[in-house]
XYZ file of C-alpha atoms in Angstrom:
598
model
C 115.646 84.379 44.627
C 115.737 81.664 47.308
C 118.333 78.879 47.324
C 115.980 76.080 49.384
C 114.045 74.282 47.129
C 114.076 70.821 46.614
C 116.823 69.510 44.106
C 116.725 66.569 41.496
C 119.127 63.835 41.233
C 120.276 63.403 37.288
C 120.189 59.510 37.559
C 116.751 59.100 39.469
C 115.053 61.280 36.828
C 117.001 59.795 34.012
C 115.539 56.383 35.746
C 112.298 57.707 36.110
C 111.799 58.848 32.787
C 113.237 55.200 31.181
C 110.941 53.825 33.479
C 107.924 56.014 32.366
C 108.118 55.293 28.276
C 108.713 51.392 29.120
C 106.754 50.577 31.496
C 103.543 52.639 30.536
C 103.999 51.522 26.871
C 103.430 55.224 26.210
C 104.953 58.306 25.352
C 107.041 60.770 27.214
C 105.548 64.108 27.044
C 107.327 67.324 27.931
C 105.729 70.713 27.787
C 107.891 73.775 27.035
C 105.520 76.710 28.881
C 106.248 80.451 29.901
C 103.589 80.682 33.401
C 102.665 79.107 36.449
C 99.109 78.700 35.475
C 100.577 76.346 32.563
C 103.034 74.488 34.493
C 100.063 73.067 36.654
C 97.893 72.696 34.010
C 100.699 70.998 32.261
C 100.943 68.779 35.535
C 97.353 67.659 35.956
C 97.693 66.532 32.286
C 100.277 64.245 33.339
C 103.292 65.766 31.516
C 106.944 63.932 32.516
C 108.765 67.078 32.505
C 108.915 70.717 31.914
C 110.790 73.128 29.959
C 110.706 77.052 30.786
C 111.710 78.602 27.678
C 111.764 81.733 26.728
C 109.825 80.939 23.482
C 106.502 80.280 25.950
C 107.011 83.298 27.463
C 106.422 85.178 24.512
C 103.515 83.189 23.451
C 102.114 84.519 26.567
C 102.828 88.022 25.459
C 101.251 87.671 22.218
C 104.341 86.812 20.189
C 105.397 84.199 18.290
C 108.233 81.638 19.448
C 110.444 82.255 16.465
C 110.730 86.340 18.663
C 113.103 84.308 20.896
C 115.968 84.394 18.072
C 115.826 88.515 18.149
C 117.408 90.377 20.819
C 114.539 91.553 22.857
C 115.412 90.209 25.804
C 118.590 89.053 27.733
C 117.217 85.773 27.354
C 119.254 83.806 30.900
C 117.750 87.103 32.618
C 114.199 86.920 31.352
C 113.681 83.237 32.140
C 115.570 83.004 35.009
C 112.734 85.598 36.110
C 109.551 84.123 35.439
C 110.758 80.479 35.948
C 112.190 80.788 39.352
C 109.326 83.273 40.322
C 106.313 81.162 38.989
C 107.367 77.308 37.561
C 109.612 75.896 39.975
C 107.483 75.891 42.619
C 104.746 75.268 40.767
C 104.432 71.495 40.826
C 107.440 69.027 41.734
C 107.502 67.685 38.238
C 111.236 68.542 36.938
C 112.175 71.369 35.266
C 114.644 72.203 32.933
C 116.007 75.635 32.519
C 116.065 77.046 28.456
C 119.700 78.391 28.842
C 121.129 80.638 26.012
C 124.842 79.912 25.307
C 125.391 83.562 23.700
C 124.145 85.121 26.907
C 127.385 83.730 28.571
C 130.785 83.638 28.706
C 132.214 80.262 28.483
C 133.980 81.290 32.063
C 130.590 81.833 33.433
C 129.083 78.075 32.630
C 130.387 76.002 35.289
C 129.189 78.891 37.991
C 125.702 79.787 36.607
C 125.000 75.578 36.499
C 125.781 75.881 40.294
C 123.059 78.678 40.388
C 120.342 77.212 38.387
C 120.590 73.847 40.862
C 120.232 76.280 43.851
C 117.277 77.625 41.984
C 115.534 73.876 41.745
C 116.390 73.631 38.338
C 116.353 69.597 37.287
C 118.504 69.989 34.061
C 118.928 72.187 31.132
C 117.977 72.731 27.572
C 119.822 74.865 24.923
C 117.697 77.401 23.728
C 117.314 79.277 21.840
C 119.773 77.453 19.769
C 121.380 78.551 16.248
C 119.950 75.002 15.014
C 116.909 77.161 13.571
C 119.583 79.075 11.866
C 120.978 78.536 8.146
C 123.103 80.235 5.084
C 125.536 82.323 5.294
C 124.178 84.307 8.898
C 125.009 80.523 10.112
C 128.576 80.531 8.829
C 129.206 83.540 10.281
C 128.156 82.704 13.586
C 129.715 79.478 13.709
C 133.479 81.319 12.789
C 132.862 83.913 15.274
C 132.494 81.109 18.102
C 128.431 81.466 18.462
C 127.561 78.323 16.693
C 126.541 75.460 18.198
C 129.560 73.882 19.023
C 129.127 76.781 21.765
C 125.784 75.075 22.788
C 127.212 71.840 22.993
C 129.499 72.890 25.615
C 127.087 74.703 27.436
C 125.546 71.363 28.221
C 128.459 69.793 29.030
C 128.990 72.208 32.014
C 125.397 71.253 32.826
C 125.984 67.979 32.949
C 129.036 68.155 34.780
C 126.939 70.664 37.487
C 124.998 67.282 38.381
C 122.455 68.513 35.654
C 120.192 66.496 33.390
C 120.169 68.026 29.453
C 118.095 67.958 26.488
C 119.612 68.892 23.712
C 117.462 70.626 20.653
C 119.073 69.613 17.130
C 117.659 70.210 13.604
C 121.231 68.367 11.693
C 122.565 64.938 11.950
C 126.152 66.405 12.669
C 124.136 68.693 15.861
C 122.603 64.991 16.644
C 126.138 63.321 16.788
C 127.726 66.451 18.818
C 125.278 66.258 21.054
C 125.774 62.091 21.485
C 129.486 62.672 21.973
C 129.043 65.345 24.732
C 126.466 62.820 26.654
C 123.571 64.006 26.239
C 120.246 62.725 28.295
C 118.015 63.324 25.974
C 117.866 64.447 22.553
C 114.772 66.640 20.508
C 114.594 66.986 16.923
C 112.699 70.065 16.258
C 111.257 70.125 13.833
C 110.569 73.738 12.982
C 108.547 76.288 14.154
C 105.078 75.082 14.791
C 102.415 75.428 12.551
C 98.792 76.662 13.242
C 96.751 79.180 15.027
C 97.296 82.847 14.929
C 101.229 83.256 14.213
C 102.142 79.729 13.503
C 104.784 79.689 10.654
C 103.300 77.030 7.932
C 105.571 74.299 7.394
C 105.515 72.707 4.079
C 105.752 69.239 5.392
C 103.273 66.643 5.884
C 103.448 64.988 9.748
C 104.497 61.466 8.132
C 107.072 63.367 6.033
C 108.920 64.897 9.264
C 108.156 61.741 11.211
C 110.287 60.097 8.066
C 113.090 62.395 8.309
C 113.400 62.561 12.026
C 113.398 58.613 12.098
C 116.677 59.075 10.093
C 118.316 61.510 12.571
C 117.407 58.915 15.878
C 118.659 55.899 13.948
C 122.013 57.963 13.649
C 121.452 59.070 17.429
C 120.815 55.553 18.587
C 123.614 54.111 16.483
C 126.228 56.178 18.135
C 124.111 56.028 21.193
C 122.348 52.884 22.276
C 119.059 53.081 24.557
C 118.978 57.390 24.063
C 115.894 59.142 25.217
C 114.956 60.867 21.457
C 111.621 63.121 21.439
C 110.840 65.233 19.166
C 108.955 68.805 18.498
C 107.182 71.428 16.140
C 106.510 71.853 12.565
C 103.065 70.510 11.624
C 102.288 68.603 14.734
C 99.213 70.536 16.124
C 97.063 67.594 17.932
C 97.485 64.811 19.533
C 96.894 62.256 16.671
C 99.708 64.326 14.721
C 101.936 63.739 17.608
C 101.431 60.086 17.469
C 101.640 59.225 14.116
C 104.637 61.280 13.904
C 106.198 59.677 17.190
C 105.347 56.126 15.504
C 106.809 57.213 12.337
C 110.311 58.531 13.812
C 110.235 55.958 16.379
C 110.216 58.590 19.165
C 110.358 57.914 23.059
C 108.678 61.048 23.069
C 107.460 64.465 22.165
C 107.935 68.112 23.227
C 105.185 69.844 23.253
C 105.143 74.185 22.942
C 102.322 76.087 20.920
C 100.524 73.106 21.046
C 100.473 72.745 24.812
C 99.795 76.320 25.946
C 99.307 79.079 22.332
C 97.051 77.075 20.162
C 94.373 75.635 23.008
C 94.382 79.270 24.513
C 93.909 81.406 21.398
C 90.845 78.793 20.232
C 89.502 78.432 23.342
C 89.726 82.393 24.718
C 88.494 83.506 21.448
C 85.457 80.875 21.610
C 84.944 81.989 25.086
C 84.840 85.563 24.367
C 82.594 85.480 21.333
C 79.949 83.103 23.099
C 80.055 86.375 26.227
C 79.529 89.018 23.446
C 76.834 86.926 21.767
C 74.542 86.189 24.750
C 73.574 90.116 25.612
C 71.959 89.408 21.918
C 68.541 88.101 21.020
C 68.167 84.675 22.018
C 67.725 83.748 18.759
C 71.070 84.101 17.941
C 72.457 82.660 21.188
C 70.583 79.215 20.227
C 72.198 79.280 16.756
C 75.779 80.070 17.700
C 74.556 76.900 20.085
C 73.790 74.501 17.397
C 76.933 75.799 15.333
C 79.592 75.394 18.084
C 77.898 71.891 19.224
C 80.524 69.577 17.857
C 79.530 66.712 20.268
C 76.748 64.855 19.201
C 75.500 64.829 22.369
C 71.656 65.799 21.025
C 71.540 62.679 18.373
C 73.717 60.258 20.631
C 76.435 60.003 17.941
C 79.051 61.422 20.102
C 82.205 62.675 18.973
C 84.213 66.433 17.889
C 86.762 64.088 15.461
C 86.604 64.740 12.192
C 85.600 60.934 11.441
C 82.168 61.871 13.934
C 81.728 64.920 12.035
C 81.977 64.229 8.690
C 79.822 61.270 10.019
C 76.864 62.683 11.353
C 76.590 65.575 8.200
C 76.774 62.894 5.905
C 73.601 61.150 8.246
C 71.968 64.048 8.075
C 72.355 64.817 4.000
C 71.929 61.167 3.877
C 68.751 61.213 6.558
C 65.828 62.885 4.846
C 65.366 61.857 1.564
C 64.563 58.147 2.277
C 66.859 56.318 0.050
C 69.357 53.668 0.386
C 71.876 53.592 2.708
C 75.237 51.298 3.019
C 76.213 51.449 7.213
C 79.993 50.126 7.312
C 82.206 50.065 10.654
C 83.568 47.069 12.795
C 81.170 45.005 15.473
C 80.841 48.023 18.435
C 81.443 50.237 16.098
C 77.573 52.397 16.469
C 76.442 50.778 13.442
C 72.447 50.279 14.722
C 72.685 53.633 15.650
C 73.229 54.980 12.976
C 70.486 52.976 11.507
C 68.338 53.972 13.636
C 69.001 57.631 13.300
C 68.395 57.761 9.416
C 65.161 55.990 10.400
C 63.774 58.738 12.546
C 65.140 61.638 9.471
C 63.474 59.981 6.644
C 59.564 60.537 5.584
C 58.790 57.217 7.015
C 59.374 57.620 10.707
C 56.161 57.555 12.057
C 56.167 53.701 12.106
C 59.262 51.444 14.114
C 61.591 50.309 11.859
C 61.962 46.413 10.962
C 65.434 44.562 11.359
C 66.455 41.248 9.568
C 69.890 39.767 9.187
C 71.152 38.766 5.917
C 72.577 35.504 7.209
C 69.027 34.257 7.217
C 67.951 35.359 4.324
C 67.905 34.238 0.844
C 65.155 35.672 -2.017
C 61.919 34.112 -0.822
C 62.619 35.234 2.844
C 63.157 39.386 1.238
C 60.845 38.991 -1.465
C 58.166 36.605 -0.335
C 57.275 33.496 -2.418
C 54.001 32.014 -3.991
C 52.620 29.032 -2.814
C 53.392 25.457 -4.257
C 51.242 22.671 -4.207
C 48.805 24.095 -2.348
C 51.215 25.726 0.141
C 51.434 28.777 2.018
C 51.685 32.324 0.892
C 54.975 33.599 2.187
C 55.151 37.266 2.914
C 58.496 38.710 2.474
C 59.945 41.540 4.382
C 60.489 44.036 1.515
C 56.825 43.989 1.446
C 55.896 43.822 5.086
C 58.179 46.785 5.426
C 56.064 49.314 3.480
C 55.979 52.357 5.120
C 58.486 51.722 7.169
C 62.951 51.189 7.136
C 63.745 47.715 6.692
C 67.646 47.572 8.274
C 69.496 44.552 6.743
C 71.974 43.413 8.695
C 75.596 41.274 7.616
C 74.459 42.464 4.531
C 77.687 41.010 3.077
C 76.197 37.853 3.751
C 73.092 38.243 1.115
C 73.629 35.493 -1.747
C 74.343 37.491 -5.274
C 71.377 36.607 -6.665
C 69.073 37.997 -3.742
C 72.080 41.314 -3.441
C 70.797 41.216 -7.857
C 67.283 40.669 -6.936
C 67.740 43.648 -4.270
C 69.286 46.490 -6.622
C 66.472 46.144 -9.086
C 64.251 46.881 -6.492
C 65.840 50.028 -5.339
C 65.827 50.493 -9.188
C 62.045 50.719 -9.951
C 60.707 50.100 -6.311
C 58.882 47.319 -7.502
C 59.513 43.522 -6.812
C 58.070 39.915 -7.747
C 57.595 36.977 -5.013
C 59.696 33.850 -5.836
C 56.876 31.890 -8.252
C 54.748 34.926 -8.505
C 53.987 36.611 -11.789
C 52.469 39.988 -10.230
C 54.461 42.775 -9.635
C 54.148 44.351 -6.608
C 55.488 48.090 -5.094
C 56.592 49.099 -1.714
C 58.051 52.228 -0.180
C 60.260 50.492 2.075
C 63.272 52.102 2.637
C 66.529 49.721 2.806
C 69.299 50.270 5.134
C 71.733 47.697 4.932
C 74.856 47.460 7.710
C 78.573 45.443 6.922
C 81.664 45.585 8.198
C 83.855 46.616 5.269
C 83.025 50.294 3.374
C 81.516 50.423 -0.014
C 84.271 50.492 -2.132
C 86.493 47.770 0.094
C 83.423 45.294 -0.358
C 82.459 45.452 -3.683
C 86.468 45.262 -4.650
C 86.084 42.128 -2.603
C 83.892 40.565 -4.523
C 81.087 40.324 -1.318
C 78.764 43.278 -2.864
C 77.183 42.824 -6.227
C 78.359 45.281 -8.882
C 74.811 46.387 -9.619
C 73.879 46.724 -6.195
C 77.233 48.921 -5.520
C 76.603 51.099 -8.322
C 73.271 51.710 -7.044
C 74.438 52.847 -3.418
C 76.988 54.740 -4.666
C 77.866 57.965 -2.658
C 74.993 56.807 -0.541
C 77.341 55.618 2.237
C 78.418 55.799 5.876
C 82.026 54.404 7.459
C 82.233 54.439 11.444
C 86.101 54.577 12.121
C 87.449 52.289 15.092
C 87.238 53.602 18.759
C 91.140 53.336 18.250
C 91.246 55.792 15.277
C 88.795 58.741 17.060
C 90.731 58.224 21.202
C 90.287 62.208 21.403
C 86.579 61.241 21.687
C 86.633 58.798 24.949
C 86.047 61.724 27.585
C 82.796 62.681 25.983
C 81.643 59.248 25.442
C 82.594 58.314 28.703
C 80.101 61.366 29.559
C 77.441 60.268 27.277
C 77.642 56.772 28.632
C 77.751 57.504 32.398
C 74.722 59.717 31.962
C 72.214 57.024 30.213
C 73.721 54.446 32.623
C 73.191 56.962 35.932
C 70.462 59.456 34.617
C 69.578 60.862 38.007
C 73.413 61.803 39.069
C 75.239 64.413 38.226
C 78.033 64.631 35.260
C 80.756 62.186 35.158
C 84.682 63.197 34.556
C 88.094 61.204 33.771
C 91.085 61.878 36.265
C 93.905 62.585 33.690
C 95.791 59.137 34.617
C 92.472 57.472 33.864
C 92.342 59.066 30.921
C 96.008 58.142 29.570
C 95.080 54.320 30.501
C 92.285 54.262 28.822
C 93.878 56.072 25.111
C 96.356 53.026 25.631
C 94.452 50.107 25.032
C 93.446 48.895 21.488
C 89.667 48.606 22.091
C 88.650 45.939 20.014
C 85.149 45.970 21.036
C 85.081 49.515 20.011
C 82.242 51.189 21.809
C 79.905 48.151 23.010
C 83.244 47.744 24.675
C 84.392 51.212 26.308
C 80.124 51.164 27.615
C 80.839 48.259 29.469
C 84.241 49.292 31.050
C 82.207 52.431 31.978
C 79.876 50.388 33.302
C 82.219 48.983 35.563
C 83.990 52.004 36.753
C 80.506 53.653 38.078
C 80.331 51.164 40.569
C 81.003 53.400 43.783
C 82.445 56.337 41.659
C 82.025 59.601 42.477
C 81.485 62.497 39.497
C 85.255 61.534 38.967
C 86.165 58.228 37.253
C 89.712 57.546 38.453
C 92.214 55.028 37.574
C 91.870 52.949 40.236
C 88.157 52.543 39.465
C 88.871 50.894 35.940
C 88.405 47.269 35.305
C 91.422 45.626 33.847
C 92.414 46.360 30.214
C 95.026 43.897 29.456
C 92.179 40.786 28.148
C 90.381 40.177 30.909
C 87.452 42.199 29.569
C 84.792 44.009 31.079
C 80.994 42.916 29.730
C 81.645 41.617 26.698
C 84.251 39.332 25.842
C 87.081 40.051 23.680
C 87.083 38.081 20.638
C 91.058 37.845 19.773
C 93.852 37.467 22.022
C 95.840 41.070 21.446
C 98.291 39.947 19.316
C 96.080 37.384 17.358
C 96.234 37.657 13.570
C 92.868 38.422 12.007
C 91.923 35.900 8.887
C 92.317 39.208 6.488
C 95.917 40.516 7.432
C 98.999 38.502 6.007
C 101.314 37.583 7.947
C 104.065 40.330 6.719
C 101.400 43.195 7.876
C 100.567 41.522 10.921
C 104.060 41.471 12.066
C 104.599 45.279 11.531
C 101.039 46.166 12.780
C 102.889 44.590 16.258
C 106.248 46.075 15.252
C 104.818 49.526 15.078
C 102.408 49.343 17.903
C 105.827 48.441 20.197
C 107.837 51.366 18.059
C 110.100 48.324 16.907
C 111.448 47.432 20.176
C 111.962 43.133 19.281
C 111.394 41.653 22.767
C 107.725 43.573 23.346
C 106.557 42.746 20.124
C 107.324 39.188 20.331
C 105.810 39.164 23.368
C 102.621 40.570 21.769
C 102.749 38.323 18.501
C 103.247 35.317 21.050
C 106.899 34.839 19.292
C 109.930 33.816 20.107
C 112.623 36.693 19.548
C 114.523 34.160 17.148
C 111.583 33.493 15.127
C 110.305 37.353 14.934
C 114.112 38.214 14.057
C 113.567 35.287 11.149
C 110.023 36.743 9.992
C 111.472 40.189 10.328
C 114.500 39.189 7.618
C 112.079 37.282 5.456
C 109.780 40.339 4.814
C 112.274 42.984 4.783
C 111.554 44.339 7.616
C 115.006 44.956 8.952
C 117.413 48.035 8.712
């Protein structure tokens, strides 16, 4: 093993990671991998750090992580192998070295710290670590000297070897060691992770670990002000997990293991292979697999692979064909027409264009038509001039109750009267009617008639937020660069333009993140980088933004709006007044009058 590589300074990268989480208004993310081919790949995703465990080594043999507590390998050995052969020099990202405190004598600490710095090693972790240990096998270990006490001084001699630590801990009495030896930073693991081939199944919920590690970093941060706290495993198995469990706990951070490198590689490998099998087939049976794996969208323009998109577009296709009613819900951006559109051109009336009124102008005469008085006009009313065709209603919240009354006996019998008239008169016209709130939420509010409500009733579509499905910006970004530049080849995110744009809010929702795209083309390559992105924090690209970010819309009260911003900043008082456009004095007030303090 060489001894010239580069080395790390403990403070700078201590710095350097402070700087990341507070300036980025992100998380840290640190990816415990077994390869080289990882470690970059772990890189070019933008992770802070690395850890070279032996845990990801197994992975990469097939095992699972929890083979690491057996004694297959001389652990210090094994890493020391693959991580100075293939990860160190892999990227200049930092590494820290999974050291195994039973491997050594306590003589040996100080001595093999001087080696792993020689090596390039930034810092150093403890594991595997008797944390994942209980019962009596625990109390055994603990009076024969191989408990964790044993782990805590193993990082002690790291630290004192000019090393930076991260110490694993599943009890608050590992958390508080770990504080009084000086830790850097601390991870709560959580368990073994969940998912994939040999996941272990934990029988927590995300929000019930994010709970209970939120306890464990209040202790950490109590004995330990401004601590670097991250956390890892259990049921966290995508990124959404990871952040509402990071917001929960009130993480800096998360560590990142089976989720970074096993569970990608055993979905996407086995994908890969089947779809190489499949294709010496008939191609019959290649197009099928096709339409099964195609998650995207991509072929009705409803793009997406989150669950919201595809629960989405199989409800618009059950929903599609059979003509009936349909209730379109979702915030302004949101794909709403779309949608519309799309049950337009599945229903048995597609042959014609669809017709499109909004409800704000409307009132009974204007749906329904009206007879003339004293000698007036006929007035023809869109229900009828719709026959044969969709007639999309839009604010449909904003249809008087007697015209929403008028509306859901016609859907009843498909029959109607003009205002005056005594006839009765049919048409086919399918109604689609778009609002902002789903069905439920807006007849609870009082803006839906009853009897119209009942009579859409499982007939309904919600469109989530942009901010609830980020997972889905690269392939909109895609979608959107191709109908904007149709003759030029695709279009790709760089990974830091990518993290900046899963940061921002997007209140504009779609309408919004087409316009922002529309601004990055402008001399981009196939490669949409950072640098090419308008500005995000309210001076808006194409259309305007309607609220300041921390404004306070009509419907939230005042308590929820002040822990929407608390939890958006992960409670830290000076950025969230900031946000709210507070003073600190007056959140701390607010804060106190709502409960909202610990």
């Amino acid at each position: 093993m060489t001894h010239d590589r580069m080395t790390h300074d403990r403070t700078q990268l201590l710095d350097d990671l402070r700087r990341a989480c507070a300036g980025r208004h992100t998380l840290l993310v640190g990816a415990a991998i077994g390869t080289g081919l990882a470690a970059r790949a772990a890189a070019r995703g933008g992770a802070d750090f690395l850890l070279a465990l032996a845990a990801g080594r197994f992975r990469t043999m097939g095992a699972s992580s929890i083979a690491t507590m057996l004694a297959l390998r001389d652990s210090n050995a094994f890493v020391a192998d693959f991580a100075c052969s293939e990860i160190v020099d892999a990227t200049p990202i930092p590494v820290f070295f999974g050291a195994c405190a039973w491997g050594l004598a306590e003589e040996e600490f100080s001595p093999f710290m001087e080696r792993l710095r020689g090596w390039g090693f930034a810092g150093v972790v403890n594991f595997p670590t008797v944390s994942h240990v209980d019962g009596r096998f625990r109390e055994a270990l603990e009076r024969t000297g191989l408990g964790f006490a044993r782990e805590v001084r193993l990082l002690e001699a790291a630290r004192a070897g000019g090393l930076a630590t991260v110490g694993y801990f599943r009890r608050r009495e590992e958390a508080l060691a770990l504080a009084r030896a000086g830790v850097d930073v601390y991870c709560f693991n959580i368990g073994w992770n969940a998912g994939g081939a040999v996941g272990v199944p934990s029988g927590e919920s995300v929000l019930q670990v994010g709970n209970r590690a939120r306890g464990h970093i209040k202790a950490i941060r109590t004995a330990d002000p401004g601590a670097l706290c991250v956390i890892e495993g259990g049921p966290i198995t995508t990124p959404q997990e990871m952040h509402e469990a990071c917001r929960e706990a009130r993480a800096d951070g998360y560590i990142g293991g089976s989720t970074i490198d096993r569970l990608p590689s055993e979905s996407s490998m086995e994908e890969m292979t089947a779809a190489f099998k499949l294709v010496s087939t008939l191609q019959r049976r290649i197009d099928r697999l096709e339409r099964r794996l195609d998650q995207t969208g991509q072929g009705m323009g409803l793009v997406g692979r989150t669950d919201a998109l595809v629960e989405t577009r199989a409800r618009l296709e059950h929903l599609g064909a059979d003509g009936g009613p349909v209730w379109v819900a979702g915030p302004d951006g949101s794909g709403r027409s779309l949608v519309a559109t799309l049950l337009h051109g599945r229903g048995p009336q597609r042959q014609r264009p669809p017709m499109t009124v909004d409800a704000r102008h409307l009132d009974g005469g204007w749906l329904f038509g009206a007879e003339p008085a004293d000698g007036g006009r006929r007035r023809l009313g869109w229900v009828e001039a719709a026959n044969g065709t969709t007639l999309v209603i839009e604010n449909a919240e904003g249809l008087t109750p007697g015209t929403q009354a008028e509306l859901a006996a016609f859907l009843e019998r498909g029959s109607f009267r003009r205002q005056g008239g005594q006839e009765t008169l049919r048409s086919n016209a399918r109604i689609i009617l778009i609002g902002t709130a789903g069905l439920e939420a807006a007849a609870g509010a009082g803006t839906l008639a009853p009897e119209l409500a009942r009579r859409l009733a499982r007939r309904d579509i919600d469109l989530p937020p942009l901010s609830e499905r980020l997972d889905d910006i690269p392939l909109l970004v895609e979608h959107f660069a191709a109908a904007l530049r149709p003759s030029a080849g695709p279009v790709r995110l760089s990974p830091r333009a990518f993290r900046l744009l899963i940061a921002h809010d997007w209140p504009g929702n779609l309408r919004e993140l087409r316009a922002v795209v529309e601004q990055a083309l402008d001399g981009s390559g196939d490669v949409i980088e950072a640098e090419a992105l308008p500005s995000l924090d309210g001076k808006r690209a194409g259309r305007p933004r309607p609220d300041a970010p921390g404004d306070r819309s009509p419907k939230q009260s005042e308590r929820d709006w002040i822990l929407d911003g608390l939890r958006r900043h992960r409670f830290r008082r000076g950025e969230t007044a900031r946000f709210l456009g507070l003073s600190r004095k007056t959140l701390y007030n607010k804060m106190r009058h709502y409960g909202l303090l610990e």
